């Protein structure tokens, strides 16, 4: 069974950096595009970034482009999100999600999420 | 302001049929498929409907999806108390070159 486990969340000051990881298991990681989706406290879902299965193509939301970098290590079945120049607006639970077979917005498995809090 | 527009709330009584709308544009719903997600209180989102109207295995047939033009809908029949949740539509936007979510609809079972 597919399983995704995020880690690396925590508290950081405005302007700081943080690196999130997502360990995948139960499926052939290198066959699937992967995503980060976030949810600010009490708010809705916001797509953050997508990376293709081989890592050669990445997509970003306008709100994070130039500050966040998505990457993956297929030899270790792990997805990453390097976040820099963080602001209070980046405070959220960050979920990694596996792309389903049917479309770029089809996320068929989600991790439990990791909380990032940006505060002074 | 979300690219996909959903009503912020919906409600119904047990047994009723409720519909949640999702309005987009030619660059998203008009040309790409729509997926729906359910997020029960305090839990991780899960896919409810994919490719406009397909249900993953394990999802009850009380949930159904449809799409017409630049709008999509999620229908829930035989409403039950355990259907109380937040519901989100999502699709790919060709202009933004990314995934867009609706703002979410909070469903209350009265």
Coordinates of C-alpha atoms in Angstrom, one line a residue:
Chain A
X1 CA 0.0 0.0 0.0
X2 CA 1.2 3.5 -0.9
X3 CA 2.6 5.5 2.0
X4 CA 3.9 9.0 2.2
X5 CA 5.6 10.5 5.2
X6 CA 6.6 14.1 5.4
X7 CA 9.2 15.5 7.8
X8 CA 11.2 18.7 8.3
X9 CA 8.5 21.1 9.4
X10 CA 8.9 23.4 12.4
X11 CA 9.2 27.0 13.4
X12 CA 11.3 29.4 11.5
X13 CA 11.7 33.2 11.6
X14 CA 10.6 35.4 8.7
X15 CA 13.3 35.4 6.0
X16 CA 14.5 32.0 7.1
X17 CA 14.8 28.7 5.2
X18 CA 13.5 25.1 5.7
X19 CA 13.8 21.9 3.8
X20 CA 10.9 19.4 3.8
X21 CA 11.2 15.8 2.9
X22 CA 8.7 13.2 1.9
X23 CA 9.6 9.5 2.1
X24 CA 7.6 7.3 -0.2
X25 CA 6.9 3.6 0.0
X26 CA 4.6 1.0 -1.4
X27 CA 4.9 2.0 -5.1
X28 CA 7.5 2.6 -7.7
X29 CA 8.4 6.2 -6.8
X30 CA 10.3 6.9 -10.0
X31 CA 7.2 6.2 -12.1
X32 CA 5.1 9.0 -10.8
X33 CA 5.1 12.8 -10.7
X34 CA 4.9 14.2 -7.1
X35 CA 3.5 17.3 -5.6
X36 CA 3.4 19.6 -2.6
X37 CA 0.1 21.0 -1.5
X38 CA -0.3 23.3 1.5
X39 CA -3.1 24.4 3.8
X40 CA -2.9 27.5 5.9
X41 CA -4.6 27.2 9.3
X42 CA -8.4 27.3 8.8
X43 CA -8.0 27.9 5.1
X44 CA -8.4 25.8 1.9
X45 CA -6.0 23.8 -0.1
X46 CA -3.3 25.5 -2.2
X47 CA -1.1 23.7 -4.7
X48 CA 2.5 24.6 -4.3
X49 CA 4.6 22.6 -6.8
X50 CA 4.9 19.6 -9.0
X51 CA 7.9 17.6 -10.3
X52 CA 7.8 15.0 -13.1
X53 CA 8.8 11.5 -12.4
X54 CA 12.3 11.9 -13.6
X55 CA 12.8 15.3 -12.1
X56 CA 13.4 17.0 -15.3
X57 CA 10.4 19.3 -15.2
X58 CA 9.0 21.4 -12.4
X59 CA 6.0 23.6 -11.9
X60 CA 5.4 26.2 -9.2
X61 CA 2.6 28.4 -7.9
X62 CA 3.2 32.1 -8.5
X63 CA 3.2 32.6 -4.7
X64 CA 6.3 30.5 -4.2
X65 CA 8.2 30.7 -7.6
X66 CA 11.7 31.9 -7.0
X67 CA 11.7 31.1 -3.3
X68 CA 10.9 27.3 -3.3
X69 CA 12.6 24.5 -5.1
X70 CA 11.1 21.1 -5.5
X71 CA 13.4 18.1 -6.1
X72 CA 13.5 14.4 -5.7
X73 CA 16.0 11.5 -5.2
X74 CA 14.6 8.5 -7.0
X75 CA 17.4 6.3 -5.6
X76 CA 16.0 7.0 -2.1
X77 CA 12.3 7.3 -2.9
X78 CA 12.3 10.8 -1.4
X79 CA 10.7 14.1 -2.4
X80 CA 12.0 17.5 -1.2
X81 CA 10.9 21.0 -0.9
X82 CA 13.6 23.6 -0.2
X83 CA 11.9 26.8 1.1
X84 CA 13.6 30.1 1.5
X85 CA 12.7 33.8 2.1
X86 CA 9.8 32.5 4.2
X87 CA 7.1 34.8 5.3
X88 CA 4.1 34.5 7.6
X89 CA 1.9 33.7 4.6
X90 CA 3.9 30.5 4.1
X91 CA 2.6 29.2 7.5
X92 CA 0.7 26.0 6.7
X93 CA 0.5 22.3 6.8
X94 CA 2.5 21.0 3.8
X95 CA 1.3 17.8 2.3
X96 CA 3.2 15.7 -0.3
X97 CA 0.9 14.0 -2.7
X98 CA 1.4 11.4 -5.4
X99 CA 0.0 12.1 -8.9
X100 CA -2.7 9.8 -10.0
X101 CA -2.9 8.2 -13.4
X102 CA -5.4 10.5 -14.8
X103 CA -4.4 14.1 -14.7
X104 CA -2.0 16.6 -13.2
X105 CA -4.5 17.6 -10.6
X106 CA -5.3 14.0 -9.6
X107 CA -3.6 13.3 -6.3
X108 CA -4.4 9.8 -5.3
X109 CA -2.3 9.5 -2.2
X110 CA -1.5 12.1 0.4
X111 CA 0.9 12.2 3.4
X112 CA -0.2 13.2 6.8
X113 CA 1.4 16.6 6.4
X114 CA 4.1 18.6 8.3
X115 CA 3.4 21.9 9.9
X116 CA 5.6 24.9 9.0
X117 CA 5.2 28.0 11.2
X118 CA 6.9 31.3 10.2
X119 CA 6.9 33.7 13.1
X120 CA 9.3 36.0 14.9
Chain B
X1 CA -9.5 34.7 -4.5
X2 CA -9.4 31.2 -6.0
X3 CA -9.3 30.5 -9.7
X4 CA -12.1 28.0 -9.3
X5 CA -15.2 29.3 -7.6
X6 CA -17.1 27.2 -5.1
X7 CA -19.9 28.2 -2.7
X8 CA -18.3 28.5 0.7
X9 CA -21.0 26.5 2.3
X10 CA -23.8 24.0 1.6
X11 CA -26.2 22.1 3.8
X12 CA -28.9 19.4 3.7
X13 CA -30.8 17.1 5.9
X14 CA -30.2 13.3 6.1
X15 CA -31.4 11.6 3.0
X16 CA -31.4 14.7 0.9
X17 CA -29.5 15.3 -2.3
X18 CA -27.0 18.1 -2.3
X19 CA -25.0 19.6 -5.2
X20 CA -21.8 21.6 -5.0
X21 CA -20.7 23.7 -8.0
X22 CA -17.3 24.6 -9.2
X23 CA -17.0 27.3 -11.8
X24 CA -13.9 27.9 -13.9
X25 CA -12.8 29.1 -17.3
X26 CA -11.7 28.0 -20.7
X27 CA -8.1 27.6 -19.5
X28 CA -8.9 25.1 -16.7
X29 CA -12.2 23.3 -16.5
X30 CA -13.0 24.1 -20.1
X31 CA -10.1 22.1 -21.4
X32 CA -9.0 19.9 -18.5
X33 CA -10.5 17.3 -16.3
X34 CA -11.8 18.0 -12.8
X35 CA -11.1 16.2 -9.6
X36 CA -12.9 16.4 -6.3
X37 CA -11.4 16.0 -2.8
X38 CA -13.1 15.4 0.5
X39 CA -11.4 16.5 3.7
X40 CA -13.1 15.2 6.8
X41 CA -12.5 17.3 10.0
X42 CA -9.0 16.9 11.2
X43 CA -7.9 14.5 8.4
X44 CA -5.9 14.5 5.2
X45 CA -7.7 15.2 1.9
X46 CA -8.7 12.2 -0.2
X47 CA -9.8 12.0 -3.8
X48 CA -13.5 11.5 -4.2
X49 CA -14.0 11.9 -7.9
X50 CA -11.3 11.9 -10.7
X51 CA -11.5 12.7 -14.4
X52 CA -14.8 14.6 -13.9
X53 CA -17.0 11.6 -13.0
X54 CA -15.0 8.6 -12.0
X55 CA -15.0 7.2 -8.5
X56 CA -12.0 5.5 -7.0
X57 CA -12.6 2.0 -5.6
X58 CA -14.0 2.3 -2.1
X59 CA -15.9 5.5 -2.7
X60 CA -19.7 5.1 -2.4
X61 CA -21.8 5.6 -5.4
X62 CA -23.7 8.2 -3.4
X63 CA -21.1 10.6 -4.7
X64 CA -21.1 11.6 -8.4
X65 CA -19.4 14.2 -10.5
X66 CA -20.2 15.9 -13.8
X67 CA -18.8 18.6 -16.0
X68 CA -20.3 20.9 -18.6
X69 CA -18.4 23.6 -20.4
X70 CA -16.4 25.6 -17.8
X71 CA -18.3 24.3 -14.8
X72 CA -18.3 21.1 -12.8
X73 CA -20.6 19.7 -10.0
X74 CA -20.4 17.2 -7.2
X75 CA -23.6 15.6 -6.2
X76 CA -24.1 13.7 -2.9
X77 CA -27.3 11.7 -2.6
X78 CA -28.8 10.1 0.4
X79 CA -26.9 12.6 2.6
X80 CA -25.5 11.1 5.8
X81 CA -24.0 12.8 8.9
X82 CA -20.6 11.4 8.1
X83 CA -20.6 13.4 4.8
X84 CA -19.9 16.5 6.9
X85 CA -16.6 17.7 5.5
X86 CA -14.9 20.3 3.3
X87 CA -15.0 19.6 -0.5
X88 CA -12.6 20.9 -3.0
X89 CA -12.6 20.9 -6.8
X90 CA -9.2 21.0 -8.6
X91 CA -8.0 21.1 -12.2
X92 CA -5.0 22.0 -14.3
X93 CA -4.8 25.6 -15.6
X94 CA -3.1 25.9 -19.0
X95 CA -2.6 29.7 -18.6
X96 CA -1.1 29.5 -15.1
X97 CA 0.7 26.2 -16.0
X98 CA -0.2 24.8 -12.6
X99 CA -2.9 23.1 -10.5
X100 CA -5.8 25.3 -9.3
X101 CA -8.1 24.5 -6.4
X102 CA -11.5 25.8 -5.6
X103 CA -11.8 27.7 -2.3
X104 CA -13.6 24.8 -0.8
X105 CA -17.2 24.1 0.3
X106 CA -18.1 23.3 3.9
X107 CA -20.9 20.8 3.9
X108 CA -23.2 20.7 7.0
X109 CA -25.7 17.9 7.6
X110 CA -28.5 19.5 9.6

